[in-house]
Coordinates of C-alpha atoms in Angstrom, one line a residue:
M1 CA 13.3 29.9 -17.2
T2 CA 11.9 26.9 -15.5
A3 CA 9.6 27.0 -12.4
L4 CA 12.4 25.5 -10.3
T5 CA 14.9 28.2 -11.4
T6 CA 12.4 30.9 -10.9
V7 CA 11.6 29.8 -7.4
A8 CA 15.2 29.5 -6.4
A9 CA 16.1 32.8 -7.9
E10 CA 13.4 34.5 -6.0
G11 CA 14.5 32.8 -2.8
R12 CA 11.0 32.0 -1.7
W13 CA 11.6 28.5 -0.4
L14 CA 11.8 29.4 3.2
D15 CA 9.7 32.5 3.0
N16 CA 6.6 30.5 2.0
D17 CA 4.4 30.0 5.1
V18 CA 2.8 26.9 3.4
I19 CA 6.1 25.2 3.1
R20 CA 7.2 26.1 6.6
Q21 CA 4.0 25.4 8.4
L22 CA 1.7 23.0 6.4
V23 CA 4.2 20.8 4.6
P24 CA 5.7 19.2 7.8
T25 CA 2.2 18.3 9.0
A26 CA 1.3 17.0 5.5
V27 CA 4.4 14.8 5.5
W28 CA 3.4 13.3 8.9
E29 CA -0.2 12.7 7.6
T30 CA 1.1 11.0 4.5
L31 CA 3.4 8.7 6.6
A32 CA 0.6 8.0 9.1
M33 CA -1.9 7.1 6.3
T34 CA 0.7 4.9 4.5
G35 CA 2.0 3.3 7.6
L36 CA -1.4 2.4 9.2
A37 CA -2.9 1.3 5.8
G38 CA 0.2 -0.7 5.1
V39 CA 0.0 -2.6 8.4
L40 CA -3.7 -3.3 8.0
T41 CA -3.2 -4.4 4.4
A42 CA -0.5 -6.9 5.5
L43 CA -2.6 -8.3 8.4
L44 CA -5.7 -8.8 6.1
G45 CA -4.0 -9.3 2.7
I46 CA -1.9 -12.2 3.8
P47 CA -4.8 -14.4 5.0
V48 CA -6.7 -13.6 1.8
G49 CA -3.7 -14.4 -0.4
V50 CA -3.2 -17.7 1.5
L51 CA -6.8 -18.7 1.0
L52 CA -6.5 -17.8 -2.7
Y53 CA -3.5 -20.1 -3.0
T54 CA -4.7 -23.0 -0.8
S55 CA -8.1 -23.2 -2.4
S56 CA -6.7 -23.1 -5.9
P57 CA -6.6 -26.3 -8.0
G58 CA -2.9 -26.7 -7.2
G59 CA -3.1 -25.6 -3.6
T60 CA -3.0 -27.6 -0.4
S61 CA -6.8 -27.6 0.1
P62 CA -8.4 -27.2 -3.4
H63 CA -11.9 -25.8 -3.3
P64 CA -13.0 -24.5 -6.7
T65 CA -16.1 -22.7 -5.5
V66 CA -14.3 -20.8 -2.8
H67 CA -11.4 -20.0 -5.1
R68 CA -13.7 -18.7 -7.8
A69 CA -15.8 -16.6 -5.5
L70 CA -12.8 -15.1 -3.6
G71 CA -11.0 -14.5 -6.9
A72 CA -14.0 -12.6 -8.3
V73 CA -14.1 -10.4 -5.3
V74 CA -10.4 -9.7 -5.5
N75 CA -10.5 -9.0 -9.2
V76 CA -13.4 -6.5 -8.7
G77 CA -11.4 -4.8 -5.9
R78 CA -8.3 -4.5 -8.1
S79 CA -10.2 -3.2 -11.1
L80 CA -11.8 -0.2 -9.4
P81 CA -9.9 3.1 -9.7
F82 CA -8.9 4.3 -6.3
L83 CA -10.6 7.7 -6.6
I84 CA -13.9 6.0 -7.5
L85 CA -13.5 3.5 -4.7
M86 CA -12.9 6.2 -2.2
I87 CA -16.1 8.0 -3.1
A88 CA -18.2 4.9 -3.4
I89 CA -17.4 3.7 0.1
I90 CA -17.8 7.0 1.9
P91 CA -20.8 5.7 3.9
F92 CA -18.7 2.7 5.1
T93 CA -15.8 5.1 5.9
R94 CA -18.1 7.3 7.9
F95 CA -19.4 4.3 9.7
V96 CA -16.0 3.0 10.6
V97 CA -14.2 6.3 11.7
G98 CA -17.1 8.7 12.1
T99 CA -16.1 11.0 9.3
S100 CA -15.2 11.0 5.6
I101 CA -12.6 13.8 5.8
G102 CA -9.0 13.8 7.1
W103 CA -6.2 11.3 7.0
Q104 CA -7.9 8.9 9.5
A105 CA -10.8 8.6 7.1
A106 CA -8.5 8.0 4.1
V107 CA -7.0 5.0 5.8
V108 CA -10.2 3.0 5.2
P109 CA -10.4 3.2 1.4
L110 CA -6.6 3.0 1.2
T111 CA -6.8 -0.4 3.0
V112 CA -9.8 -1.6 1.1
G113 CA -8.1 -0.8 -2.2
A114 CA -4.8 -2.3 -1.3
I115 CA -5.9 -5.6 0.2
P116 CA -6.9 -7.2 -3.2
F117 CA -3.7 -5.9 -4.8
Y118 CA -1.5 -7.4 -2.0
A119 CA -3.5 -10.6 -1.8
R120 CA -2.6 -11.4 -5.4
L121 CA 1.0 -10.7 -4.7
V122 CA 0.9 -13.1 -1.7
E123 CA -0.7 -15.8 -3.9
T124 CA 2.0 -15.4 -6.5
S125 CA 4.8 -15.6 -3.8
L126 CA 3.3 -18.8 -2.4
R127 CA 3.2 -20.4 -5.8
E128 CA 6.9 -19.8 -6.1
V129 CA 7.6 -22.1 -3.1
P130 CA 9.1 -25.3 -4.5
A131 CA 6.5 -28.1 -4.6
G132 CA 9.0 -30.6 -3.4
K133 CA 9.3 -29.0 0.0
V134 CA 5.6 -28.9 0.4
E135 CA 5.3 -32.6 -0.6
A136 CA 8.1 -33.7 1.7
V137 CA 6.5 -32.0 4.7
A138 CA 3.0 -33.5 3.8
M139 CA 4.5 -37.0 3.6
M140 CA 5.8 -36.5 7.1
G141 CA 2.3 -36.1 8.4
A142 CA 2.0 -32.3 8.7
T143 CA -1.5 -30.9 8.6
R144 CA -2.5 -28.3 6.1
R145 CA -2.3 -25.6 8.7
E146 CA 1.2 -26.6 9.6
I147 CA 2.3 -26.7 6.0
T148 CA 1.1 -23.1 5.6
R149 CA 2.7 -21.9 8.9
K150 CA 6.0 -23.8 8.7
V151 CA 6.7 -24.1 5.0
L152 CA 4.7 -21.8 2.7
L153 CA 4.9 -18.6 4.7
P154 CA 8.5 -19.0 5.8
E155 CA 9.7 -19.9 2.4
A156 CA 7.8 -17.1 0.7
R157 CA 8.7 -14.4 3.2
S158 CA 11.2 -12.6 0.8
G159 CA 8.5 -12.4 -1.8
L160 CA 5.9 -11.3 0.8
V161 CA 8.2 -8.4 1.8
A162 CA 8.9 -7.5 -1.8
G163 CA 5.2 -7.5 -2.5
L164 CA 4.4 -5.4 0.5
T165 CA 7.1 -2.9 -0.6
T166 CA 5.3 -2.6 -3.9
T167 CA 2.0 -2.2 -2.2
V168 CA 3.2 0.5 0.2
I169 CA 4.6 2.5 -2.7
A170 CA 1.2 2.2 -4.5
L171 CA -0.4 3.4 -1.2
I172 CA 1.8 6.5 -1.2
G173 CA 0.4 7.3 -4.7
Y174 CA -3.1 6.6 -3.4
T175 CA -2.6 9.1 -0.6
A176 CA -1.9 11.8 -3.1
M177 CA -5.2 11.1 -4.8
A178 CA -6.9 10.9 -1.4
G179 CA -5.7 14.4 -0.7
A180 CA -7.6 15.7 -3.7
I181 CA -10.9 15.1 -1.9
G182 CA -10.1 15.9 1.7
G183 CA -7.8 13.1 2.7
G184 CA -5.0 15.4 3.9
G185 CA -1.3 14.8 3.4
L186 CA 1.0 16.0 0.7
G187 CA -1.5 15.5 -2.0
A188 CA -3.9 17.9 -0.4
V189 CA -1.3 20.6 0.0
A190 CA -0.1 20.1 -3.6
M191 CA -3.6 20.4 -4.9
S192 CA -4.8 23.2 -2.7
Y193 CA -1.7 25.4 -2.9
G194 CA 0.5 24.1 -5.7
Y195 CA -2.2 23.6 -8.3
N196 CA -5.2 25.8 -7.3
R197 CA -3.1 28.8 -6.2
F198 CA -0.3 28.3 -8.7
E199 CA 2.4 28.2 -6.1
S200 CA 5.0 26.3 -8.0
D201 CA 7.4 26.1 -5.1
V202 CA 4.9 24.2 -3.0
M203 CA 4.2 21.8 -5.8
I204 CA 7.9 21.2 -6.3
V205 CA 8.5 20.6 -2.6
C206 CA 5.6 18.2 -2.3
V207 CA 6.7 16.2 -5.4
A208 CA 10.3 16.0 -4.2
L209 CA 9.2 14.8 -0.7
L210 CA 7.0 12.1 -2.3
V211 CA 10.0 10.9 -4.4
V212 CA 12.2 10.8 -1.3
I213 CA 9.6 8.8 0.7
V214 CA 9.1 6.3 -2.2
T215 CA 12.9 5.9 -2.6
I216 CA 13.4 5.2 1.1
V217 CA 10.6 2.6 1.2
Q218 CA 12.0 0.9 -1.9
V219 CA 15.6 0.8 -0.6
V220 CA 14.5 -0.5 2.8
G221 CA 12.1 -3.0 1.3
D222 CA 14.7 -4.4 -1.1
L223 CA 17.3 -4.7 1.7
V224 CA 14.9 -6.6 4.0
A225 CA 13.7 -8.9 1.1
R226 CA 17.3 -9.7 0.2
R227 CA 18.2 -10.6 3.8
L228 CA 15.2 -12.9 4.0
D229 CA 16.0 -14.7 0.8
H230 CA 18.1 -17.8 1.5
R231 CA 17.8 -19.4 -1.9

């Protein structure tokens, strides 16, 4: 008999105090971590991605030194496993929010880890903008800043949304790892009660809720991206 069948047969879903009392709070913490980190990632990742593109050899303002230096930083940020990154920047996290425990503290490493990932997706989206449109606007006398604001970003907005959707889904996975070392959220409940205390019903509920959250984010992100795509 599977764990799901056993739990259902015993009728413990609503009798478990962890599910009734802690899981709702954990859902809110997961959504708060993901939402705040997602907003910060978008605000900081888009400028980084734009700079990566514009400073590249085929960009609107080529600067090999800047491109190589920024690219190296982004590559290092993307290569670090999130759990290691979260532990490594604990002093910085404590400096920013005053603590290294709780969902508020987890937002810092979540954002730091997601910015390089999203910046590369932004760069990729900007590269997909037809070169002819950029050249046409440049021939009309538009400045580099105007090209970025009025051509590159508007034309790439569908890709930017799709990339942000992918990034937010990755953030949801990161929140589960953050919960393993005091970050709160569904990951913390699943680890503390579902794994350490062998409460299979808690684990099943946490996993199911994470799947639901990811599915909703994906569906909404795809819908918005399609509506913004006028190609």
